[in-house]
Short mmCIF file of C-alpha atoms in Angstrom, two decimals:
data_model
loop_
_atom_site.label_atom_id
_atom_site.label_comp_id
_atom_site.label_asym_id
_atom_site.label_seq_id
_atom_site.Cartn_x
_atom_site.Cartn_y
_atom_site.Cartn_z
CA MET A 1 -9.59 -32.70 16.56
CA LYS A 2 -9.02 -31.80 20.20
CA LYS A 3 -8.20 -28.14 20.70
CA MET A 4 -4.67 -27.52 21.94
CA PRO A 5 -4.37 -25.38 25.08
CA VAL A 6 -3.04 -21.86 24.67
CA SER A 7 0.66 -21.57 25.42
CA ARG A 8 1.26 -20.20 28.92
CA LEU A 9 4.67 -19.00 27.80
CA ASP A 10 3.04 -16.85 25.12
CA VAL A 11 0.68 -15.29 27.66
CA LEU A 12 3.45 -14.68 30.20
CA TYR A 13 5.80 -13.18 27.62
CA ARG A 14 3.15 -10.75 26.41
CA ARG A 15 2.34 -9.68 29.98
CA ILE A 16 5.97 -8.79 30.60
CA LEU A 17 5.88 -6.37 27.70
CA LEU A 18 4.40 -2.97 28.51
CA SER A 19 4.11 -1.72 24.93
CA LYS A 20 0.79 -0.40 23.63
CA PHE A 21 -0.25 -0.41 20.00
CA PHE A 22 -2.32 2.06 17.97
CA THR A 23 -2.12 4.85 20.56
CA LYS A 24 -3.14 7.42 17.93
CA GLY A 25 -6.10 5.39 16.73
CA TRP A 26 -7.27 4.13 13.35
CA GLY A 27 -5.34 6.63 11.25
CA ASP A 28 -6.49 9.42 8.97
CA PRO A 29 -9.84 8.23 7.54
CA GLU A 30 -8.95 9.62 4.11
CA HIS A 31 -5.77 7.54 4.15
CA VAL A 32 -7.68 4.44 5.26
CA LEU A 33 -10.07 4.91 2.35
CA ARG A 34 -7.20 5.24 -0.11
CA LEU A 35 -5.58 2.10 1.27
CA LEU A 36 -8.83 0.14 0.98
CA GLN A 37 -9.20 1.24 -2.63
CA PHE A 38 -5.59 0.36 -3.37
CA ARG A 39 -6.05 -3.10 -1.83
CA LYS A 40 -8.44 -3.90 -4.69
CA ILE A 41 -5.54 -3.32 -7.07
CA ILE A 42 -2.65 -5.04 -5.31
CA SER A 43 -4.78 -8.13 -4.63
CA LYS A 44 -4.90 -8.79 -8.39
CA ARG A 45 -1.61 -10.27 -9.52
CA GLU A 46 -1.34 -8.74 -12.99
CA LEU A 47 -2.36 -5.26 -11.84
CA CYS A 48 -0.01 -5.35 -8.86
CA TYR A 49 2.92 -6.74 -10.86
CA ASN A 50 2.61 -3.94 -13.40
CA LEU A 51 2.81 -1.26 -10.68
CA VAL A 52 6.57 -1.85 -10.37
CA ASP A 53 9.03 -1.07 -13.17
CA ALA A 54 11.15 -4.10 -14.02
CA ASN A 55 14.16 -1.75 -13.90
CA HIS A 56 13.21 0.02 -10.69
CA PRO A 57 16.40 1.90 -9.72
CA VAL A 58 18.48 0.51 -6.86
CA GLU A 59 21.40 2.36 -5.24
CA ILE A 60 24.35 0.46 -3.75
CA LEU A 61 25.43 2.32 -0.60
CA LYS A 62 28.44 0.19 0.32
CA GLU A 63 30.04 -3.22 -0.22
CA GLU A 64 32.05 -5.33 2.20
CA LYS A 65 33.97 -8.56 1.58
CA TYR A 66 34.39 -11.38 4.07
CA SER A 67 36.00 -14.81 3.94
CA ASP A 68 32.73 -16.58 3.09
CA CYS A 69 30.58 -13.87 1.51
CA HIS A 70 30.30 -10.32 0.36
CA VAL A 71 27.63 -7.93 1.57
CA LYS A 72 25.90 -5.08 -0.24
CA ASP A 73 23.89 -2.39 1.53
CA ILE A 74 21.36 -0.94 -0.89
CA LYS A 75 18.40 1.40 -0.87
CA PHE A 76 15.63 2.27 -3.29
CA PHE A 77 12.50 4.39 -3.32
CA SER A 78 9.48 2.38 -2.22
CA PRO A 79 7.10 1.91 -5.18
CA LEU A 80 4.13 2.49 -2.86
CA ALA A 81 5.40 6.04 -2.29
CA ILE A 82 5.07 6.57 -6.04
CA HIS A 83 1.44 5.43 -6.17
CA LEU A 84 0.23 6.62 -2.73
CA PRO A 85 2.60 9.44 -1.73
CA GLU A 86 0.07 10.92 0.66
CA VAL A 87 -0.02 7.84 2.93
CA VAL A 88 3.67 6.91 2.96
CA HIS A 89 5.50 8.83 5.69
CA PRO A 90 8.75 10.52 4.55
CA GLU A 91 10.71 8.41 7.06
CA ILE A 92 9.69 5.14 5.39
CA GLN A 93 9.84 6.12 1.72
CA ASP A 94 13.35 4.75 1.22
CA ALA A 95 13.61 0.96 1.46
CA HIS A 96 16.87 -0.31 2.95
CA CYS A 97 18.26 -3.82 2.39
CA GLN A 98 21.34 -5.86 3.09
CA ILE A 99 22.26 -8.48 0.48
CA VAL A 100 24.49 -11.38 1.56
CA ILE A 101 26.04 -13.36 -1.32
CA PRO A 102 28.28 -16.43 -0.93
CA ASN A 103 31.78 -16.20 -2.33
CA LYS A 104 31.44 -19.73 -3.64
CA TRP A 105 28.28 -21.25 -5.06
CA LYS A 106 27.41 -24.93 -5.10
CA PRO A 107 28.12 -26.64 -8.43
CA GLY A 108 25.44 -26.11 -11.06
CA PRO A 109 23.66 -23.26 -12.82
CA TYR A 110 21.42 -22.24 -9.90
CA ARG A 111 22.04 -19.19 -7.72
CA PRO A 112 19.27 -19.37 -5.08
CA ILE A 113 18.35 -16.24 -3.16
CA CYS A 114 15.78 -15.64 -0.41
CA ILE A 115 14.17 -12.41 0.85
CA HIS A 116 13.76 -12.32 4.65
CA LEU A 117 10.98 -10.13 6.07
CA ALA A 118 10.98 -8.95 9.68
CA GLY A 119 8.68 -10.09 12.46
CA THR A 120 7.36 -7.77 15.16
CA GLY A 121 10.25 -6.05 16.95
CA ASP A 122 12.91 -7.17 14.45
CA HIS A 123 14.75 -3.91 13.72
CA TYR A 124 17.74 -3.52 11.42
CA TYR A 125 19.57 -6.61 10.08
CA TRP A 126 21.51 -8.34 12.84
CA LYS A 127 18.87 -10.76 14.16
CA ARG A 128 17.89 -12.24 10.80
CA ARG A 129 21.48 -12.16 9.59
CA HIS A 130 22.75 -14.27 12.51
CA LEU A 131 19.77 -16.59 13.02
CA MET A 132 18.70 -17.29 9.44
CA VAL A 133 21.00 -15.83 6.81
CA LYS A 134 24.39 -17.10 8.01
CA PRO A 135 23.28 -20.75 8.32
CA LEU A 136 21.66 -20.59 4.86
CA LEU A 137 24.85 -19.04 3.47
CA LYS A 138 26.73 -22.24 4.37
CA GLU A 139 24.22 -24.14 2.22
CA GLY A 140 24.86 -21.92 -0.80
CA ILE A 141 21.79 -19.67 -0.51
CA ALA A 142 22.11 -15.89 -0.85
CA SER A 143 19.79 -13.64 1.14
CA ILE A 144 18.20 -10.20 1.09
CA ILE A 145 17.33 -8.73 4.50
CA LEU A 146 14.69 -6.06 3.94
CA GLU A 147 13.96 -3.55 6.68
CA ASN A 148 10.28 -3.22 7.46
CA PRO A 149 8.65 0.19 7.12
CA PHE A 150 8.31 1.74 10.62
CA TYR A 151 11.33 -0.29 11.82
CA GLY A 152 15.06 0.42 12.15
CA SER A 153 16.22 3.26 9.90
CA ARG A 154 12.62 3.53 8.61
CA LYS A 155 11.09 4.21 12.05
CA PRO A 156 9.27 7.54 12.48
CA LYS A 157 10.91 9.72 15.12
CA ASP A 158 7.84 9.91 17.36
CA GLN A 159 7.17 6.14 17.29
CA LEU A 160 8.10 4.19 20.44
CA ARG A 161 10.08 1.05 19.57
CA SER A 162 7.88 -1.30 17.49
CA CYS A 163 4.55 0.16 18.60
CA LEU A 164 2.75 1.25 15.45
CA MET A 165 0.79 4.40 16.25
CA ASN A 166 -2.12 3.85 13.84
CA VAL A 167 -4.01 0.78 12.70
CA SER A 168 -3.53 2.02 9.15
CA ASP A 169 0.26 1.71 9.61
CA ILE A 170 -0.14 -2.07 9.30
CA PHE A 171 -1.68 -1.62 5.86
CA VAL A 172 0.97 0.89 4.77
CA MET A 173 3.63 -1.58 5.90
CA GLY A 174 1.99 -4.40 3.94
CA GLY A 175 1.54 -2.33 0.79
CA CYS A 176 5.17 -1.19 0.91
CA LEU A 177 6.53 -4.70 1.43
CA ILE A 178 4.43 -6.23 -1.35
CA LEU A 179 5.69 -3.75 -3.95
CA GLU A 180 9.23 -3.63 -2.57
CA CYS A 181 9.51 -7.42 -2.84
CA ILE A 182 8.47 -7.22 -6.49
CA ALA A 183 11.19 -4.62 -7.07
CA LEU A 184 13.76 -6.85 -5.34
CA LEU A 185 12.70 -9.94 -7.30
CA HIS A 186 13.15 -7.95 -10.52
CA TRP A 187 16.63 -6.95 -9.30
CA CYS A 188 17.44 -10.60 -8.59
CA GLU A 189 16.41 -11.63 -12.09
CA ARG A 190 18.48 -8.85 -13.68
CA ASN A 191 21.51 -9.95 -11.69
CA GLY A 192 21.32 -13.65 -12.50
CA PHE A 193 19.86 -15.13 -9.31
CA GLY A 194 17.39 -18.00 -9.18
CA PRO A 195 15.41 -19.75 -7.93
CA MET A 196 14.03 -17.03 -5.68
CA GLY A 197 11.99 -17.12 -2.50
CA ILE A 198 10.50 -15.18 0.40
CA THR A 199 10.31 -16.10 4.08
CA GLY A 200 9.58 -14.50 7.44
CA LEU A 201 8.60 -15.24 11.02
CA SER A 202 5.32 -14.20 12.67
CA MET A 203 4.26 -10.87 11.14
CA GLY A 204 7.10 -11.33 8.65
CA GLY A 205 5.62 -14.68 7.66
CA HIS A 206 2.26 -13.13 6.87
CA MET A 207 3.86 -10.26 4.96
CA ALA A 208 5.86 -12.83 2.98
CA SER A 209 2.64 -14.65 2.13
CA LEU A 210 1.04 -11.45 0.85
CA ALA A 211 4.13 -10.50 -1.17
CA ALA A 212 4.40 -13.92 -2.79
CA THR A 213 0.87 -13.79 -4.19
CA ASN A 214 1.77 -11.18 -6.80
CA TRP A 215 4.85 -12.67 -8.46
CA PRO A 216 3.76 -14.28 -11.77
CA LYS A 217 6.32 -17.11 -11.71
CA PRO A 218 7.07 -20.06 -9.38
CA LEU A 219 8.45 -18.73 -6.10
CA VAL A 220 9.59 -20.38 -2.88
CA LEU A 221 7.47 -19.30 0.10
CA VAL A 222 8.16 -20.35 3.70
CA PRO A 223 5.93 -18.44 6.15
CA CYS A 224 6.68 -19.36 9.77
CA LEU A 225 4.25 -18.82 12.66
CA SER A 226 1.59 -16.99 10.65
CA TRP A 227 -1.92 -17.83 9.44
CA SER A 228 -4.54 -16.83 6.90
CA THR A 229 -5.45 -13.40 8.35
CA ALA A 230 -4.22 -10.84 10.87
CA SER A 231 -7.74 -10.15 12.19
CA ALA A 232 -7.64 -12.76 14.97
CA VAL A 233 -4.20 -11.50 16.09
CA PHE A 234 -5.59 -8.14 17.12
CA THR A 235 -9.09 -9.15 18.25
CA GLU A 236 -8.52 -12.49 20.00
CA GLY A 237 -4.81 -13.16 20.54
CA VAL A 238 -2.72 -11.87 23.41
CA MET A 239 -1.80 -8.83 21.31
CA SER A 240 -5.40 -7.64 21.69
CA GLU A 241 -4.63 -6.79 25.31
CA ALA A 242 -2.08 -4.20 24.14
CA ILE A 243 -4.82 -2.13 22.49
CA ASP A 244 -6.90 0.63 24.11
CA TRP A 245 -10.31 -0.46 22.85
CA ASP A 246 -12.14 2.35 24.66
CA PHE A 247 -10.08 4.91 22.73
CA LEU A 248 -10.63 3.17 19.41
CA GLN A 249 -14.36 2.90 20.12
CA SER A 250 -14.56 6.62 20.89
CA GLN A 251 -12.64 7.57 17.77
CA TYR A 252 -14.74 5.19 15.68
CA PHE A 253 -17.90 7.15 16.51
CA SER A 254 -16.27 10.60 16.57
CA ASP A 255 -15.88 10.62 12.79
CA LYS A 256 -18.73 9.41 10.60
CA GLN A 257 -16.28 8.34 7.91
CA TYR A 258 -15.30 5.39 10.10
CA HIS A 259 -18.73 4.07 11.07
CA GLN A 260 -20.82 5.27 8.13
CA ILE A 261 -18.47 4.84 5.17
CA ILE A 262 -15.35 2.76 5.87
CA ALA A 263 -17.14 0.08 7.93
CA LYS A 264 -19.44 -0.59 4.98
CA LEU A 265 -16.49 -1.15 2.66
CA CYS A 266 -14.96 -3.89 4.82
CA LYS A 267 -15.99 -7.52 4.57
CA ILE A 268 -15.33 -10.04 7.31
CA VAL A 269 -14.13 -13.00 5.28
CA ASP A 270 -14.52 -15.73 7.91
CA ASP A 271 -17.98 -14.58 8.89
CA PRO A 272 -20.25 -16.08 11.56
CA THR A 273 -22.59 -17.77 9.07
CA GLU A 274 -19.66 -19.88 7.88
CA PHE A 275 -18.29 -20.82 11.28
CA GLY A 276 -21.43 -21.57 13.19
CA LEU A 277 -22.65 -18.34 14.80
CA ALA A 278 -25.96 -18.66 12.98
CA LYS A 279 -26.51 -21.94 14.87
CA LEU A 280 -26.23 -20.32 18.29
CA PRO A 281 -29.36 -20.60 20.46
CA GLY A 282 -31.47 -17.53 19.76
CA PHE A 283 -29.23 -16.20 17.03
CA PRO A 284 -31.28 -14.81 14.11
CA ILE A 285 -30.56 -16.10 10.63
CA PRO A 286 -29.37 -13.11 8.52
CA ASP A 287 -31.05 -12.10 5.32
CA LYS A 288 -29.73 -13.80 2.19
CA GLU A 289 -28.73 -10.49 0.67
CA LYS A 290 -26.57 -9.81 3.73
CA CYS A 291 -24.73 -13.07 3.22
CA GLU A 292 -23.79 -12.51 -0.39
CA ASN A 293 -20.41 -14.14 -1.00
CA ARG A 294 -20.60 -15.39 2.60
CA ALA A 295 -19.17 -12.14 3.96
CA LEU A 296 -20.78 -9.69 6.37
CA THR A 297 -19.72 -6.17 7.22
CA PRO A 298 -18.80 -5.40 10.85
CA MET A 299 -21.99 -3.36 11.28
CA GLU A 300 -24.20 -6.23 10.08
CA ILE A 301 -22.61 -8.63 12.55
CA ILE A 302 -23.01 -6.14 15.40
CA GLU A 303 -26.70 -5.82 14.58
CA LEU A 304 -27.10 -9.61 14.66
CA LEU A 305 -25.22 -9.88 17.95
CA GLU A 306 -27.39 -7.20 19.54
CA LEU A 307 -30.57 -8.91 18.38
CA SER A 308 -29.30 -12.25 19.66
CA ALA A 309 -28.30 -10.74 23.01
CA SER A 310 -31.72 -9.19 23.46
CA GLU A 311 -33.33 -12.62 23.17
CA LYS A 312 -30.86 -14.70 25.19
CA SER A 313 -28.78 -14.08 28.28
CA SER A 314 -25.05 -14.67 28.03
CA GLN A 315 -25.40 -17.89 30.01
CA ASP A 316 -28.08 -19.18 27.66
CA LEU A 317 -26.02 -18.11 24.69
CA LEU A 318 -22.90 -19.94 25.79
CA VAL A 319 -24.39 -23.29 26.63
CA PRO A 320 -21.78 -25.75 28.01
CA GLU A 321 -22.17 -28.41 25.34
CA ALA A 322 -21.40 -25.93 22.58
CA THR A 323 -18.49 -23.99 24.04
CA SER A 324 -15.90 -26.05 22.18
CA LYS A 325 -16.99 -24.56 18.86
CA PRO A 326 -14.66 -21.86 17.53
CA ILE A 327 -17.33 -19.18 17.26
CA TYR A 328 -18.32 -19.62 20.90
CA ARG A 329 -14.74 -19.13 21.94
CA PHE A 330 -14.62 -15.99 19.82
CA ILE A 331 -17.73 -14.58 21.52
CA LYS A 332 -16.22 -15.37 24.90
CA SER A 333 -13.09 -13.54 23.82
CA LEU A 334 -15.18 -10.62 22.61
CA MET A 335 -17.04 -10.44 25.92
CA ARG A 336 -13.82 -10.82 27.93
CA LEU A 337 -12.15 -7.98 26.04
CA SER A 338 -15.02 -5.55 25.99
CA THR A 339 -17.34 -6.28 28.91
CA PRO A 340 -16.75 -5.08 32.48
CA ARG A 341 -15.82 -8.04 34.67
CA THR A 342 -18.50 -7.18 37.18
CA ASN A 343 -22.18 -7.67 36.44
CA ALA A 344 -21.40 -9.48 33.19
CA LYS A 345 -23.87 -12.33 33.64
CA ASP A 346 -26.67 -10.88 31.59
CA VAL A 347 -25.90 -9.44 28.18
CA THR A 348 -29.30 -7.74 28.14
CA GLN A 349 -28.36 -5.65 31.21
CA THR A 350 -24.71 -4.99 30.40
CA LYS A 351 -23.55 -2.86 27.53
CA ILE A 352 -20.87 -4.69 25.57
CA ARG A 353 -18.41 -1.82 25.37
CA ASP A 354 -16.17 -1.49 22.36
CA LYS A 355 -17.87 -4.25 20.37
CA ASP A 356 -18.11 -1.87 17.41
CA ALA A 357 -14.37 -1.20 17.53
CA ILE A 358 -13.55 -4.91 17.75
CA TRP A 359 -15.74 -5.87 14.80
CA PHE A 360 -14.47 -2.88 12.82
CA MET A 361 -10.92 -4.03 13.50
CA ARG A 362 -11.81 -7.53 12.35
CA GLY A 363 -13.36 -6.18 9.15
CA LEU A 364 -10.44 -3.87 8.36
CA MET A 365 -7.86 -6.58 9.00
CA ASP A 366 -9.74 -9.18 6.97
CA GLU A 367 -10.24 -6.76 4.10
CA CYS A 368 -6.55 -5.88 3.86
CA THR A 369 -4.73 -9.00 5.13
CA HIS A 370 -6.89 -12.09 4.53
CA LEU A 371 -5.19 -14.36 2.01
CA LYS A 372 -8.55 -15.24 0.45
CA ASN A 373 -8.65 -11.64 -0.82
CA PHE A 374 -5.39 -12.14 -2.74
CA ALA A 375 -4.27 -14.29 -5.64
CA THR A 376 -3.01 -17.83 -5.10
CA PRO A 377 0.77 -18.18 -5.63
CA VAL A 378 1.62 -19.62 -9.05
CA ASP A 379 3.05 -22.90 -7.71
CA THR A 380 1.74 -23.90 -4.28
CA SER A 381 4.01 -26.96 -4.20
CA LEU A 382 6.85 -24.55 -3.35
CA ILE A 383 5.06 -23.39 -0.17
CA ILE A 384 6.02 -24.84 3.22
CA ALA A 385 4.22 -23.17 6.12
CA LEU A 386 5.00 -23.88 9.77
CA CYS A 387 2.42 -23.11 12.45
CA ALA A 388 2.37 -23.50 16.25
CA LYS A 389 -0.52 -25.61 17.58
CA SER A 390 -1.00 -23.64 20.81
CA ASP A 391 -0.16 -20.20 19.45
CA ALA A 392 -1.65 -17.50 21.70
CA TYR A 393 -0.47 -14.70 19.41
CA ILE A 394 -2.06 -16.04 16.23
CA PRO A 395 -5.32 -17.91 16.96
CA ARG A 396 -6.46 -20.17 14.14
CA ASP A 397 -9.96 -21.13 15.30
CA GLY A 398 -12.68 -19.65 13.14
CA CYS A 399 -10.23 -18.67 10.37
CA THR A 400 -9.93 -20.36 6.98
CA ARG A 401 -7.18 -22.96 6.94
CA LEU A 402 -4.09 -22.43 4.81
CA GLU A 403 -4.69 -25.89 3.33
CA ASP A 404 -8.00 -24.65 1.91
CA ILE A 405 -6.59 -21.39 0.52
CA TRP A 406 -3.46 -22.95 -0.98
CA PRO A 407 -4.23 -26.50 -2.18
CA GLY A 408 -1.00 -28.39 -2.72
CA ALA A 409 0.98 -26.45 -0.11
CA THR A 410 2.74 -28.23 2.76
CA ILE A 411 1.44 -27.09 6.17
CA ARG A 412 3.25 -28.36 9.26
CA TYR A 413 2.05 -27.96 12.84
CA LEU A 414 4.49 -27.70 15.73
CA ASP A 415 3.53 -28.97 19.18
CA THR A 416 4.28 -25.70 20.98
CA GLY A 417 3.29 -22.04 21.23
CA HIS A 418 4.49 -18.93 19.39
CA VAL A 419 7.44 -18.10 21.67
CA GLY A 420 8.32 -21.77 22.17
CA ALA A 421 8.51 -22.32 18.41
CA TYR A 422 10.89 -19.38 18.04
CA ILE A 423 13.11 -20.83 20.78
CA LYS A 424 13.05 -24.50 19.76
CA TYR A 425 12.42 -24.71 16.02
CA LEU A 426 14.67 -22.17 14.26
CA ASN A 427 16.63 -25.05 12.75
CA LEU A 428 13.40 -26.54 11.38
CA PHE A 429 12.52 -23.19 9.82
CA ARG A 430 15.90 -23.15 8.09
CA GLN A 431 15.59 -26.78 6.99
CA SER A 432 12.17 -26.02 5.50
CA ILE A 433 13.66 -23.19 3.47
CA LEU A 434 16.34 -25.54 2.15
CA GLU A 435 13.70 -28.16 1.34
CA ALA A 436 11.56 -25.65 -0.58
CA PHE A 437 14.56 -24.44 -2.60
CA ALA A 438 15.48 -28.03 -3.44
CA LYS A 439 11.96 -28.46 -4.82
CA ALA A 440 12.29 -25.22 -6.77
CA GLN A 441 15.30 -26.50 -8.68
CA ASN A 442 13.02 -29.16 -10.17
CA VAL A 443 10.43 -26.55 -11.17
CA CYS A 444 12.26 -23.31 -12.01
CA GLN A 445 14.46 -22.70 -15.02
CA PRO A 446 18.09 -21.82 -14.23
CA PRO A 447 18.82 -18.08 -14.51
CA ALA A 448 19.71 -17.04 -18.04
CA HIS A 449 22.95 -15.37 -16.85
CA PRO A 450 23.93 -16.97 -13.53
CA HIS A 451 25.34 -14.51 -11.02
CA THR A 452 29.10 -14.82 -10.61
CA THR A 453 30.77 -13.47 -7.49
CA GLN A 454 33.05 -10.56 -8.30
#
């Protein structure tokens, strides 16, 4: 298949933004270690599901009635703060939601409800409420708008807008949302809603995918503009240019816990041996024991890259006839991000700055966000994913396809970029949610005590 060009609109939009991410670095290494250990638990459906009490307390803050719906503002203590209190900032411990319920349901026993997770920069409720929730309300679907940790009323006071200060904040956000969605799905069952579903755009789409893996019953899932892992977003996509790699590289080596302990615990899921790096001219074939389960640690890949670079110049390495392969494009991206623009012709004479930080980022992100590290949703026929072909924010080359991770899911590709899809295809996102809920009514049992509007 011919590779689609990267969206120029995506690139231009990102350049307009001046925000910088991870300005405080990787995060407390002790917290990173705890999060990595906890990932082993929440990636197993039964263990994760049992972390949340089926009667997790929920407080109703206020209720408002309108001509077409009534709205509840609720809050509850994030279950992650119960299990990992040391890593959950006080500002994000309380989860805040807005629940929008139609005054009149469509005929029948079903009371469908969908959780909407926020994409990057989506603070508070208004954007999702106007763009997604209100149109779905007209179709008889209730919604829960959950505020992301680090956003809106859950934003730490010293955080600038949406710019997460630590890499570990991404993993705290994901852990919170996974457990908070379980608590909300329990609440929905107790209150007579069903079928249930989760959706989100961009980062919200990936968080929805992670959350859906741990519910033990059929669940609608509509992730929009996301992919199988967040690793490429921060190492190859346009977001990578918002990161100070020199600072991360320096911090990586300033504390041995990062480069001697944590790096060895991370596995790059879509490793070079799987996507063709081992076939590069002059690239050494790694030892079999290093390729166990077809996953290499960041340090192992760095060693292989250094050995390869010592044998071949960059021009020999990136031979023209092979540059269309995904792994070659990744190496070019790596060199573009972390090599001075001058005197970059010979890898043997130019130190590839920050390569350790980039591979460490890839390993951390794969370890904590790659869908292959999580359970498969119970019923993949209820999944409809929408992806942009020329997405510059979320590169897909060299990453496992959603089709391969979720057999039976519907994956649709839009002929546009990330920003263009958000502008042009919101109606398609909504229609896909409706389609998935229509399927769910043929799969899911009606709620035992259907919710009735008071």
